[in-house]
CSV table of C-alpha atoms and ligand atoms in Angstrom, one decimal:
chain,number,residue,atom,x,y,z
H,1,MET,CA,11.7,29.7,-39.8
H,2,ASP,CA,9.7,30.1,-42.7
H,3,LYS,CA,6.6,33.0,-43.8
H,4,LYS,CA,4.2,30.7,-42.5
H,5,GLN,CA,5.9,29.7,-38.9
H,6,GLN,CA,6.3,33.4,-38.9
H,7,LEU,CA,2.8,34.4,-39.1
H,8,LEU,CA,2.0,31.4,-36.4
H,9,MET,CA,4.5,33.0,-34.5
H,10,ARG,CA,2.5,36.2,-34.5
H,11,GLN,CA,-0.8,34.6,-34.2
H,12,ILE,CA,0.3,33.0,-30.8
H,13,PRO,CA,-2.6,34.7,-28.3
H,14,ALA,CA,-1.4,37.2,-25.4
H,15,MET,CA,-0.6,35.6,-22.3
H,16,ASP,CA,-2.6,38.1,-20.6
H,17,LYS,CA,-5.8,37.6,-22.7
H,18,ILE,CA,-5.4,33.9,-22.1
H,19,LEU,CA,-5.2,34.6,-18.3
H,20,SER,CA,-8.5,37.2,-18.6
H,21,ILE,CA,-10.7,34.5,-20.0
H,22,SER,CA,-13.5,32.9,-17.5
H,23,ASP,CA,-12.8,29.6,-18.4
H,24,ILE,CA,-9.5,30.3,-17.1
H,25,SER,CA,-9.7,32.8,-14.6
H,26,MET,CA,-12.3,30.8,-12.7
H,27,TYR,CA,-9.2,28.6,-11.8
H,28,ASN,CA,-7.4,31.6,-9.9
H,29,ASP,CA,-9.1,30.9,-6.9
H,30,VAL,CA,-8.7,27.1,-6.2
H,31,LEU,CA,-5.1,26.7,-7.5
H,32,GLY,CA,-3.8,30.4,-7.2
H,33,TYR,CA,-3.4,33.0,-9.9
H,34,GLU,CA,0.6,31.9,-10.3
H,35,THR,CA,0.0,28.6,-10.7
H,36,VAL,CA,-2.6,29.3,-13.4
H,37,LYS,CA,-0.2,31.6,-14.8
H,38,SER,CA,2.4,29.0,-15.2
H,39,VAL,CA,0.0,26.6,-16.8
H,40,VAL,CA,-0.4,28.8,-19.7
H,41,SER,CA,2.7,29.9,-20.2
H,42,ARG,CA,4.0,26.4,-20.4
H,43,TYR,CA,1.3,25.4,-22.6
H,44,LEU,CA,2.4,28.4,-24.9
H,45,ASP,CA,6.0,27.2,-24.7
H,46,VAL,CA,4.9,23.7,-26.4
H,47,VAL,CA,2.7,25.5,-28.9
H,48,ARG,CA,6.0,27.7,-30.1
H,49,SER,CA,8.0,24.1,-30.4
H,50,ASP,CA,5.2,22.6,-32.4
H,51,ILE,CA,5.5,25.5,-35.0
H,52,CYS,CA,9.3,25.4,-35.0
H,53,THR,CA,9.2,21.6,-35.6
H,54,GLY,CA,6.1,22.0,-37.9
H,55,ARG,CA,3.8,20.3,-35.8
H,56,CYS,CA,1.3,23.1,-35.8
H,57,ALA,CA,-0.7,24.0,-38.6
H,58,ASP,CA,-3.0,26.6,-37.5
H,59,ILE,CA,-3.7,28.8,-34.3
H,60,SER,CA,-7.0,28.5,-32.6
H,61,LEU,CA,-7.6,30.6,-29.3
H,62,ASP,CA,-11.0,28.5,-29.0
H,63,GLU,CA,-9.0,25.5,-28.9
H,64,ILE,CA,-6.0,26.7,-26.8
H,65,VAL,CA,-8.3,27.6,-24.3
H,66,CYS,CA,-10.1,24.4,-24.2
H,67,SER,CA,-6.8,22.4,-23.8
H,68,ILE,CA,-5.2,24.7,-21.4
H,69,GLY,CA,-8.8,24.5,-19.2
H,70,LYS,CA,-9.0,20.9,-19.6
H,71,LYS,CA,-5.0,20.9,-17.6
H,72,LEU,CA,-6.8,22.8,-15.0
H,73,LEU,CA,-9.6,20.9,-14.2
H,74,GLN,CA,-7.1,18.2,-13.8
H,75,MET,CA,-4.8,19.9,-11.8
H,76,LYS,CA,-8.0,21.3,-9.6
H,77,SER,CA,-8.5,17.8,-7.6
H,78,PRO,CA,-6.7,16.1,-5.4
H,79,THR,CA,-4.6,13.2,-6.7
H,80,LEU,CA,-4.6,11.5,-3.4
H,81,ARG,CA,-8.2,10.4,-3.1
H,82,PRO,CA,-10.5,7.5,-1.6
H,83,LEU,CA,-10.9,4.5,-3.9
H,84,VAL,CA,-12.9,1.6,-4.1
H,85,ASN,CA,-11.0,-1.3,-4.0
H,86,ALA,CA,-13.0,-4.3,-6.1
H,87,THR,CA,-9.5,-6.4,-6.5
H,88,GLY,CA,-9.9,-8.4,-3.4
H,89,ILE,CA,-6.7,-8.0,-2.5
H,90,VAL,CA,-6.7,-6.6,1.0
H,91,VAL,CA,-3.4,-5.6,1.8
H,92,HIS,CA,-2.5,-3.6,-1.6
H,93,THR,CA,0.2,-1.6,-1.6
H,94,ASN,CA,-0.6,0.6,-4.2
H,95,LEU,CA,-4.0,1.0,-3.0
H,96,GLY,CA,-2.7,2.2,0.0
H,97,ARG,CA,-2.8,-1.2,2.3
H,98,SER,CA,-4.6,-0.9,5.2
H,99,VAL,CA,-7.5,0.7,6.2
H,100,LEU,CA,-7.7,1.6,9.4
H,101,PRO,CA,-10.9,0.9,12.3
H,102,GLU,CA,-12.8,4.0,12.9
H,103,CYS,CA,-11.6,4.4,16.9
H,104,ALA,CA,-8.0,4.6,15.4
H,105,VAL,CA,-9.0,7.1,12.5
H,106,ARG,CA,-11.0,9.5,15.6
H,107,ASN,CA,-7.7,9.1,17.7
H,108,ILE,CA,-5.7,10.4,15.0
H,109,CYS,CA,-7.9,13.2,14.3
H,110,ASP,CA,-8.3,14.2,18.1
H,111,ILE,CA,-4.0,14.1,18.2
H,112,ALA,CA,-3.6,15.7,15.0
H,113,SER,CA,-6.0,18.9,15.9
H,114,SER,CA,-4.6,19.4,19.4
H,115,TYR,CA,-1.3,19.4,20.9
H,116,SER,CA,-1.0,16.4,22.9
H,117,SER,CA,1.7,14.3,25.1
H,118,LEU,CA,3.3,13.2,22.4
H,119,GLU,CA,7.3,13.5,24.2
H,120,TYR,CA,5.5,14.7,27.6
H,121,SER,CA,5.7,13.1,30.6
H,122,LEU,CA,2.1,14.1,32.4
H,123,SER,CA,2.9,12.2,35.5
H,124,GLU,CA,6.6,13.9,36.2
H,125,GLY,CA,5.9,17.4,34.2
H,126,VAL,CA,9.2,16.4,32.2
H,127,ARG,CA,10.3,15.6,28.8
H,128,GLY,CA,8.8,11.8,27.8
H,129,GLN,CA,9.7,9.3,24.7
H,130,ARG,CA,7.1,9.1,21.5
H,131,ASN,CA,7.6,5.3,21.7
H,132,ASN,CA,6.4,4.5,25.6
H,133,HIS,CA,3.1,4.9,24.1
H,134,VAL,CA,2.8,2.0,22.3
H,135,GLU,CA,6.1,0.1,23.8
H,136,TRP,CA,4.2,-1.8,26.4
H,137,LEU,CA,1.3,-2.8,24.3
H,138,LEU,CA,3.4,-4.1,21.7
H,139,CYS,CA,5.4,-6.1,24.7
H,140,GLN,CA,2.1,-7.8,25.9
H,141,LEU,CA,1.1,-8.4,22.9
H,142,THR,CA,4.2,-10.5,21.1
H,143,GLY,CA,5.9,-11.4,24.9
H,144,ALA,CA,9.0,-9.7,23.9
H,145,GLU,CA,11.3,-7.6,26.7
H,146,ALA,CA,11.3,-4.3,24.3
H,147,ALA,CA,10.1,-2.6,21.4
H,148,LEU,CA,10.5,0.2,19.3
H,149,VAL,CA,8.8,1.7,16.5
H,150,VAL,CA,10.0,3.8,13.4
H,151,ASN,CA,8.7,5.2,9.9
H,152,ASN,CA,8.5,1.7,8.2
H,153,ASN,CA,9.7,-1.5,8.0
H,154,ALA,CA,12.6,-0.7,5.7
H,155,GLY,CA,13.6,1.9,8.0
H,156,ALA,CA,13.6,-0.7,10.9
H,157,VAL,CA,16.2,-3.5,9.0
H,158,ILE,CA,18.3,-0.2,8.0
H,159,LEU,CA,18.6,0.8,11.7
H,160,LEU,CA,19.0,-2.6,13.0
H,161,LEU,CA,21.5,-3.6,10.6
H,162,SER,CA,23.5,0.0,10.8
H,163,ALA,CA,23.1,-0.2,14.7
H,164,LEU,CA,24.3,-3.9,15.6
H,165,ALA,CA,26.2,-5.1,12.5
H,166,ARG,CA,28.3,-1.8,10.7
H,167,ASN,CA,31.4,-3.0,9.9
H,168,LYS,CA,30.8,-6.9,10.6
H,169,GLU,CA,29.2,-9.5,8.5
H,170,THR,CA,25.5,-10.3,8.4
H,171,ILE,CA,25.3,-14.1,7.3
H,172,VAL,CA,21.8,-14.7,5.4
H,173,SER,CA,20.6,-17.7,3.6
H,174,ARG,CA,20.5,-17.6,-0.5
H,175,GLY,CA,17.0,-18.4,-0.7
H,176,GLU,CA,16.0,-15.6,1.3
H,177,LEU,CA,17.6,-12.5,-0.3
H,178,VAL,CA,14.4,-11.1,-1.9
H,179,GLU,CA,13.6,-8.2,-3.6
H,180,ILE,CA,10.2,-6.9,-2.3
H,181,GLY,CA,8.1,-4.5,-4.8
H,182,GLY,CA,9.4,-0.9,-4.7
H,183,SER,CA,13.1,-1.7,-4.5
H,184,PHE,CA,13.8,-3.0,-1.2
H,185,ARG,CA,16.2,-5.4,-1.9
H,186,ILE,CA,18.1,-6.8,0.7
H,187,PRO,CA,21.8,-7.0,-0.5
H,188,ASP,CA,20.9,-3.2,-1.0
H,189,ILE,CA,19.9,-2.5,2.3
H,190,MET,CA,22.7,-4.4,3.7
H,191,SER,CA,25.2,-2.7,2.0
H,192,LEU,CA,23.7,0.9,2.7
H,193,SER,CA,23.5,0.1,6.2
H,194,GLY,CA,27.3,-0.7,6.3
H,195,SER,CA,27.1,-4.1,7.1
H,196,THR,CA,28.7,-7.1,4.7
H,197,LEU,CA,26.6,-9.6,3.6
H,198,VAL,CA,27.4,-13.6,3.7
H,199,GLU,CA,25.2,-15.3,1.6
H,200,VAL,CA,24.9,-19.1,2.3
H,201,GLY,CA,23.5,-21.9,1.0
H,202,THR,CA,21.5,-22.2,-1.9
H,203,THR,CA,18.4,-20.7,-3.7
H,204,ASN,CA,16.4,-23.9,-2.8
H,205,ARG,CA,18.4,-25.0,0.2
H,206,THR,CA,20.0,-23.8,3.3
H,207,HIS,CA,21.2,-26.1,6.1
H,208,LEU,CA,22.6,-25.3,9.4
H,209,GLU,CA,25.9,-26.4,8.5
H,210,ASP,CA,26.0,-23.3,6.0
H,211,TYR,CA,25.9,-20.9,8.6
H,212,GLU,CA,28.2,-22.5,10.6
H,213,ASN,CA,31.1,-22.9,8.0
H,214,ALA,CA,30.6,-19.1,7.4
H,215,VAL,CA,30.8,-17.8,11.0
H,216,THR,CA,34.0,-15.9,11.2
H,217,ASP,CA,35.2,-13.7,13.8
H,218,GLU,CA,34.1,-10.4,11.5
H,219,THR,CA,30.4,-12.2,12.0
H,220,ALA,CA,27.5,-10.2,14.2
H,221,ILE,CA,23.8,-11.5,12.8
H,222,LEU,CA,22.6,-14.5,11.8
H,223,MET,CA,19.5,-13.1,9.7
H,224,LYS,CA,16.3,-14.5,8.8
H,225,ILE,CA,14.1,-12.7,6.1
H,226,HIS,CA,10.8,-13.7,5.1
H,227,PRO,CA,10.4,-14.3,1.4
H,228,SER,CA,7.3,-12.7,1.1
H,229,ASN,CA,5.7,-12.6,-2.4
H,230,TYR,CA,7.4,-15.5,-3.7
H,231,ARG,CA,7.9,-18.9,-2.6
H,232,ILE,CA,10.3,-21.8,-3.2
H,233,SER,CA,8.8,-25.2,-3.1
H,234,GLY,CA,9.9,-28.2,-4.2
H,235,PHE,CA,13.0,-29.8,-3.2
H,236,SER,CA,13.6,-27.5,-0.7
H,237,SER,CA,14.7,-26.7,3.0
H,238,SER,CA,15.5,-23.8,5.4
H,239,VAL,CA,17.0,-23.8,9.0
H,240,ASP,CA,14.1,-23.9,11.5
H,241,ARG,CA,14.3,-20.3,13.7
H,242,LYS,CA,14.8,-21.8,17.1
H,243,GLU,CA,17.6,-24.0,15.9
H,244,LEU,CA,19.4,-21.1,14.0
H,245,ALA,CA,18.6,-18.8,17.4
H,246,ASP,CA,20.2,-21.4,19.5
H,247,PHE,CA,23.5,-21.7,17.3
H,248,ALA,CA,23.5,-17.8,17.3
H,249,HIS,CA,23.8,-17.7,20.8
H,250,LYS,CA,26.1,-20.6,21.2
H,251,ASN,CA,28.9,-18.5,19.4
H,252,GLY,CA,27.6,-15.0,20.8
H,253,LEU,CA,25.8,-13.8,17.5
H,254,LEU,CA,22.6,-12.4,17.6
H,255,CYS,CA,19.4,-13.9,15.7
H,256,ILE,CA,17.3,-11.7,13.7
H,257,GLU,CA,14.2,-12.1,11.4
H,258,ASP,CA,12.7,-9.4,9.4
H,259,LEU,CA,9.2,-10.5,9.6
H,260,GLY,CA,7.8,-8.4,6.6
H,261,SER,CA,4.0,-8.4,7.1
H,262,GLY,CA,4.1,-9.6,10.9
H,263,MET,CA,1.0,-11.0,12.5
H,264,LEU,CA,-0.1,-10.5,15.9
H,265,THR,CA,-2.6,-13.0,15.5
H,266,ASP,CA,-3.2,-16.4,14.4
H,267,LEU,CA,-5.0,-17.0,11.4
H,268,THR,CA,-4.7,-20.5,10.8
H,269,PHE,CA,-8.9,-21.0,11.1
H,270,VAL,CA,-9.1,-19.5,7.8
H,271,GLY,CA,-6.2,-21.5,5.9
H,272,LEU,CA,-3.4,-18.8,6.5
H,273,THR,CA,-0.3,-21.4,8.0
H,274,GLY,CA,2.8,-21.8,7.6
H,275,ASP,CA,3.8,-18.4,9.1
H,276,PRO,CA,4.4,-17.8,12.4
H,277,THR,CA,2.8,-14.9,15.0
H,278,VAL,CA,5.8,-12.2,16.2
H,279,ARG,CA,5.1,-14.0,19.5
H,280,GLU,CA,6.3,-17.5,17.9
H,281,CYS,CA,9.5,-16.1,16.7
H,282,ILE,CA,10.1,-14.3,20.0
H,283,GLU,CA,9.6,-17.6,21.7
H,284,ALA,CA,11.6,-19.4,19.2
H,285,GLY,CA,14.4,-17.0,20.7
H,286,VAL,CA,14.9,-14.9,18.4
H,287,ASP,CA,16.8,-11.5,19.3
H,288,LEU,CA,14.8,-8.9,17.4
H,289,VAL,CA,12.2,-9.6,14.7
H,290,THR,CA,10.9,-6.5,12.2
H,291,PHE,CA,7.7,-6.4,11.0
H,292,SER,CA,5.6,-3.4,9.4
H,293,GLY,CA,2.8,-1.8,10.6
H,294,ASP,CA,0.4,-1.6,7.7
H,295,LYS,CA,0.5,-4.7,6.6
H,296,LEU,CA,-1.5,-8.1,8.6
H,297,LEU,CA,-1.1,-6.1,11.6
H,298,GLY,CA,-3.8,-3.4,10.2
H,299,GLY,CA,-2.7,-0.2,11.0
H,300,PRO,CA,-0.8,2.6,10.1
H,301,GLN,CA,2.2,2.7,7.8
H,302,MET,CA,5.2,2.0,10.9
H,303,GLY,CA,8.3,-0.2,11.0
H,304,ILE,CA,8.1,-2.0,14.4
H,305,ILE,CA,11.3,-3.8,16.3
H,306,VAL,CA,10.7,-6.1,19.3
H,307,GLY,CA,12.5,-8.3,21.2
H,308,LYS,CA,15.7,-7.8,23.8
H,309,SER,CA,15.8,-4.3,26.0
H,310,SER,CA,19.3,-4.6,25.7
H,311,LEU,CA,19.9,-4.5,22.3
H,312,ILE,CA,16.4,-2.0,21.8
H,313,ASN,CA,18.3,0.2,24.0
H,314,LYS,CA,21.1,0.3,21.8
H,315,LEU,CA,18.5,1.3,19.1
H,316,LYS,CA,16.9,4.0,20.8
H,317,THR,CA,20.2,6.0,21.3
H,318,TYR,CA,21.5,5.2,17.8
H,319,PRO,CA,21.4,8.5,15.8
H,320,LEU,CA,19.5,7.3,13.0
H,321,LEU,CA,16.6,6.8,14.6
H,322,ARG,CA,16.1,10.8,14.7
H,323,ALA,CA,15.7,10.3,10.5
H,324,LEU,CA,13.4,7.4,10.9
H,325,ARG,CA,11.0,8.2,14.0
H,326,SER,CA,7.5,8.0,13.4
H,327,ASP,CA,4.7,10.7,13.4
H,328,LYS,CA,2.3,11.5,16.1
H,329,MET,CA,-0.5,10.5,13.7
H,330,SER,CA,0.8,7.0,12.6
H,331,LEU,CA,1.7,6.9,16.8
H,332,ALA,CA,-2.2,7.4,17.5
H,333,GLY,CA,-3.4,5.1,15.0
H,334,LEU,CA,-1.4,2.5,16.0
H,335,GLU,CA,-2.1,2.6,19.8
H,336,SER,CA,-5.7,2.3,18.9
H,337,ILE,CA,-5.1,-0.5,17.2
H,338,LEU,CA,-3.0,-2.4,19.5
H,339,ARG,CA,-5.2,-1.6,22.4
H,340,LEU,CA,-8.1,-3.5,19.8
H,341,TYR,CA,-5.7,-6.5,19.8
H,342,LEU,CA,-5.2,-6.4,23.5
H,343,THR,CA,-9.1,-7.0,24.3
H,344,GLY,CA,-9.4,-9.6,22.0
H,345,LYS,CA,-11.2,-7.1,19.5
H,346,GLU,CA,-9.4,-7.8,16.1
H,347,SER,CA,-12.1,-8.6,14.4
H,348,GLU,CA,-13.1,-4.6,14.5
H,349,ILE,CA,-9.5,-3.7,12.2
H,350,PRO,CA,-11.0,-3.8,8.4
H,351,THR,CA,-7.9,-5.5,7.3
H,352,ILE,CA,-8.6,-8.7,9.8
H,353,ALA,CA,-12.2,-8.7,8.9
H,354,MET,CA,-11.6,-9.0,5.2
H,355,ILE,CA,-9.1,-11.5,5.7
H,356,THR,CA,-11.6,-13.5,7.8
H,357,ALA,CA,-14.8,-12.6,6.0
H,358,ASP,CA,-16.5,-15.5,6.0
H,359,THR,CA,-17.3,-16.8,2.4
H,360,THR,CA,-21.0,-17.6,2.8
H,361,ILE,CA,-21.5,-13.9,3.6
H,362,LEU,CA,-19.5,-13.1,1.0
H,363,LYS,CA,-21.8,-15.1,-1.6
H,364,LYS,CA,-24.9,-13.3,0.1
H,365,ARG,CA,-23.4,-9.8,-0.7
H,366,ALA,CA,-22.4,-11.2,-3.8
H,367,ASP,CA,-25.9,-12.5,-4.7
H,368,SER,CA,-27.5,-9.0,-3.3
H,369,LEU,CA,-24.8,-6.7,-4.9
H,370,ARG,CA,-25.6,-8.4,-8.2
H,371,ARG,CA,-29.5,-8.1,-7.5
H,372,LYS,CA,-29.0,-4.4,-7.9
H,373,ILE,CA,-27.0,-4.0,-10.8
H,374,ARG,CA,-29.1,-6.0,-12.5
H,375,ASN,CA,-32.3,-3.9,-11.8
H,376,LEU,CA,-30.1,-1.1,-12.6
H,377,PHE,CA,-29.0,-2.6,-16.2
H,378,LYS,CA,-32.8,-3.8,-16.6
H,379,ASN,CA,-34.4,-0.4,-15.5
H,380,HIS,CA,-31.9,1.3,-18.3
H,381,ASN,CA,-32.8,-1.9,-21.1
H,382,VAL,CA,-29.4,-2.6,-21.3
H,383,SER,CA,-29.7,-6.0,-19.7
H,384,ASP,CA,-29.3,-7.8,-22.6
H,385,MET,CA,-26.1,-6.2,-23.3
H,386,LEU,CA,-24.6,-5.9,-19.9
H,387,GLU,CA,-25.0,-9.6,-18.4
H,388,THR,CA,-24.3,-10.5,-14.9
H,389,CYS,CA,-23.4,-13.5,-12.6
H,390,THR,CA,-22.2,-14.2,-9.3
H,391,VAL,CA,-18.8,-16.0,-9.3
H,392,LYS,CA,-16.3,-17.5,-7.2
H,393,THR,CA,-12.9,-15.9,-6.6
H,394,LYS,CA,-9.3,-16.3,-5.9
H,395,ASP,CA,-9.1,-13.6,-3.1
H,396,ALA,CA,-5.5,-12.6,-1.7
H,397,VAL,CA,-3.7,-11.4,1.3
H,398,GLY,CA,-1.7,-9.3,-0.2
H,399,GLY,CA,1.7,-7.2,1.2
H,400,GLY,CA,3.7,-10.5,0.4
H,401,ALA,CA,1.8,-12.2,3.2
H,402,PHE,CA,0.7,-15.8,2.1
H,403,PRO,CA,1.3,-15.8,-1.2
H,404,GLU,CA,0.2,-18.8,-2.0
H,405,CYS,CA,-3.1,-19.1,-0.1
H,406,GLU,CA,-6.0,-17.8,-1.9
H,407,LEU,CA,-8.9,-17.1,-0.4
H,408,PRO,CA,-12.0,-18.3,-1.7
H,409,GLY,CA,-14.4,-15.5,-2.0
H,410,TYR,CA,-17.4,-14.4,-4.4
H,411,GLY,CA,-18.0,-11.5,-6.5
H,412,VAL,CA,-20.3,-9.8,-9.4
H,413,ALA,CA,-19.1,-10.3,-12.7
H,414,ILE,CA,-20.3,-8.3,-15.6
H,415,LYS,CA,-19.9,-9.5,-19.1
H,416,SER,CA,-20.4,-6.8,-22.1
H,417,LEU,CA,-22.4,-7.3,-25.1
H,418,LEU,CA,-22.4,-3.4,-25.9
H,419,PRO,CA,-21.7,-2.0,-29.5
H,420,GLY,CA,-18.1,-0.4,-30.4
H,421,ASP,CA,-15.4,-1.0,-28.4
H,422,LEU,CA,-17.7,-1.1,-25.1
H,423,GLN,CA,-17.6,-4.5,-25.1
H,424,ASN,CA,-14.0,-4.8,-24.3
H,425,VAL,CA,-14.4,-4.8,-20.5
H,426,ASP,CA,-10.9,-2.9,-20.2
H,427,LYS,CA,-12.7,-0.2,-21.7
H,428,ILE,CA,-15.5,0.1,-19.0
H,429,SER,CA,-12.9,-0.5,-16.5
H,430,ASN,CA,-10.8,2.3,-17.3
H,431,LEU,CA,-13.9,4.1,-17.1
H,432,LEU,CA,-14.4,3.1,-14.1
H,433,ARG,CA,-11.2,3.7,-12.9
H,434,GLN,CA,-11.9,7.7,-14.0
H,435,SER,CA,-14.9,7.9,-12.5
H,436,SER,CA,-15.1,9.8,-9.2
H,437,PRO,CA,-14.8,7.7,-6.6
H,438,SER,CA,-12.9,5.7,-8.8
H,439,ILE,CA,-13.5,2.0,-8.8
H,440,ILE,CA,-10.7,-0.4,-9.3
H,441,CYS,CA,-11.9,-4.0,-10.5
H,442,ALA,CA,-10.4,-7.1,-11.9
H,443,ILE,CA,-10.7,-8.6,-15.2
H,444,ARG,CA,-11.1,-12.2,-15.8
H,445,ASP,CA,-12.0,-14.0,-19.0
H,446,ASN,CA,-13.3,-10.5,-20.4
H,447,LYS,CA,-15.5,-9.8,-17.4
H,448,LEU,CA,-15.5,-7.4,-15.2
H,449,ILE,CA,-15.1,-9.0,-11.5
H,450,LEU,CA,-16.2,-7.0,-8.4
H,451,HIS,CA,-14.7,-8.8,-5.4
H,452,MET,CA,-17.0,-8.6,-2.4
H,453,ARG,CA,-14.0,-8.9,0.1
H,454,THR,CA,-12.4,-5.6,0.0
H,455,LEU,CA,-15.7,-3.5,-1.1
H,456,ARG,CA,-16.2,-1.5,2.4
H,457,LYS,CA,-19.8,-0.2,3.7
H,458,ASN,CA,-21.1,1.9,1.4
H,459,ASP,CA,-18.9,0.8,-1.8
H,460,GLU,CA,-21.7,-1.1,-2.8
H,461,ASP,CA,-23.5,2.2,-3.3
H,462,ILE,CA,-20.5,4.0,-5.2
H,463,VAL,CA,-20.3,0.7,-7.7
H,464,ILE,CA,-24.0,1.3,-8.6
H,465,MET,CA,-23.8,5.2,-8.9
H,466,SER,CA,-20.8,4.7,-10.9
H,467,LEU,CA,-22.4,2.6,-13.2
H,468,LEU,CA,-25.6,4.4,-13.4
H,469,ASN,CA,-22.9,7.1,-14.4
H,470,PHE,CA,-21.1,5.0,-17.0
H,471,LEU,CA,-24.8,3.8,-18.4
H,472,THR,CA,-26.1,7.5,-18.8
H,473,ARG,CA,-22.9,9.0,-19.9
H,474,TYR,CA,-21.6,6.1,-22.5
H,475,VAL,CA,-24.4,3.6,-23.1
H,476,MET,CA,-27.8,5.7,-23.3
H,477,LEU,CA,-26.4,8.3,-25.5
H,478,GLY,CA,-24.6,5.6,-28.3
P,1,LIG,C1,7.2,-5.3,3.2
P,1,LIG,C2,8.4,-5.9,3.6
P,1,LIG,C3,9.3,-4.7,3.8
P,1,LIG,C4,9.0,-3.9,3.9
P,1,LIG,O1,8.3,-2.9,4.7
P,1,LIG,P1,7.9,-0.9,4.6
P,1,LIG,O2,6.9,-1.5,5.6
P,1,LIG,O3,7.0,-1.5,3.4
P,1,LIG,O4,8.7,-0.5,4.9
P,1,LIG,C5,10.4,-5.5,4.4
P,1,LIG,N1,11.2,-6.6,4.8
P,1,LIG,C6,9.7,-7.6,4.1
P,1,LIG,C7,10.2,-9.2,4.3
P,1,LIG,C8,8.4,-7.4,3.5
P,1,LIG,O5,7.8,-8.3,3.4
């Protein structure tokens, strides 16, 4: 270390001095003194190492306090927070998948803020089963004999393979060996569960003979997996689930299906065709079907397994279940939602409502939001620099469901002719993302697009407020 560096080291302000400055100590209340202290300490470590590597030319107390203050400000607000999804992708995994209906939220609050009958039989005054609250509903809605819920669908698949095919073989078509975003890869799941994966067919074509030829004494399961976020089209074929189930049963094997999204209600009326409902899979003879609670079903994060009671009973006593069991809040949410399906009120489930939203209504809403935005721009004398129009959009179900079915929708497009870097709508999109509440929007042809389909009741006001903030902070001041 040379003389200059030694001097800089000595100029570093004392911890206590920094901690006593009100711009720093004001965070003691929200973050705790120890947290604030560790942030200051880490910052000073960085300053010291910068001095050693010659990246620090001078020491300024103001600068240090300002940098630490910024860091503390960031830490002050929760990082998991509500936001506006203007992407038009309904089941957006990064944005929390399904939004729950009011009745489910209320039930979750009631159950979470009180003791409950989670594992208690009120009629008999003895220990009960948490699964019982939803099992009969799932059976009623899918036609299955029995049902079991776990943490998520990945857990459901691992449980099922571990309990029913450990040290045995599971046959899967090469066309269905999928990876779903977030490191869920069927071959990895298979090896984790201790079942040996036997691949049959080719990427684009698999026939019943392929399964027939692969069956050995070691075979336990013939498994079908929903290809989710991708489709093999063109010269392709796969084996029909009824045919596969019949073949499995003739040979004393199990036929199971990972449906991924899992629909309880038919959505062909909005053009979503090609995927079966859970009931259709059960009727085709599939022994066990697994699916997610928070994708097309529109509920909380869950893995749902429905099918033959003899098999479900095996899963219920398999020790791994204890590590995958669902919590009371998810169960409370799921029960409310299943009751909506039971009474034909699924249109009250936001996920279903957004997927089935009427195009003419979306257009009306887009026109109305566009008018509000245009008036805002007019009132701030920027309407010649920020152009708006109503546009057609291609929305999506998301969550790996119906990847090739576009949902025709409407949105508001904003084009920027603002000076400087604000002409790039990426910049505006970044600012809206970092506003509070954040708005996540799409960009197309250098236009900001607000898709109406995924905007919720109060979201339009938030959009207007955020745009107003944006104007006053970045545009009006120049
Ligand atoms: C989404 C999906 C999963 C994972 O479900 P999670 O509920 O997210 O664990 C598994 N399999 C398929 C086919 C899927 O689409």
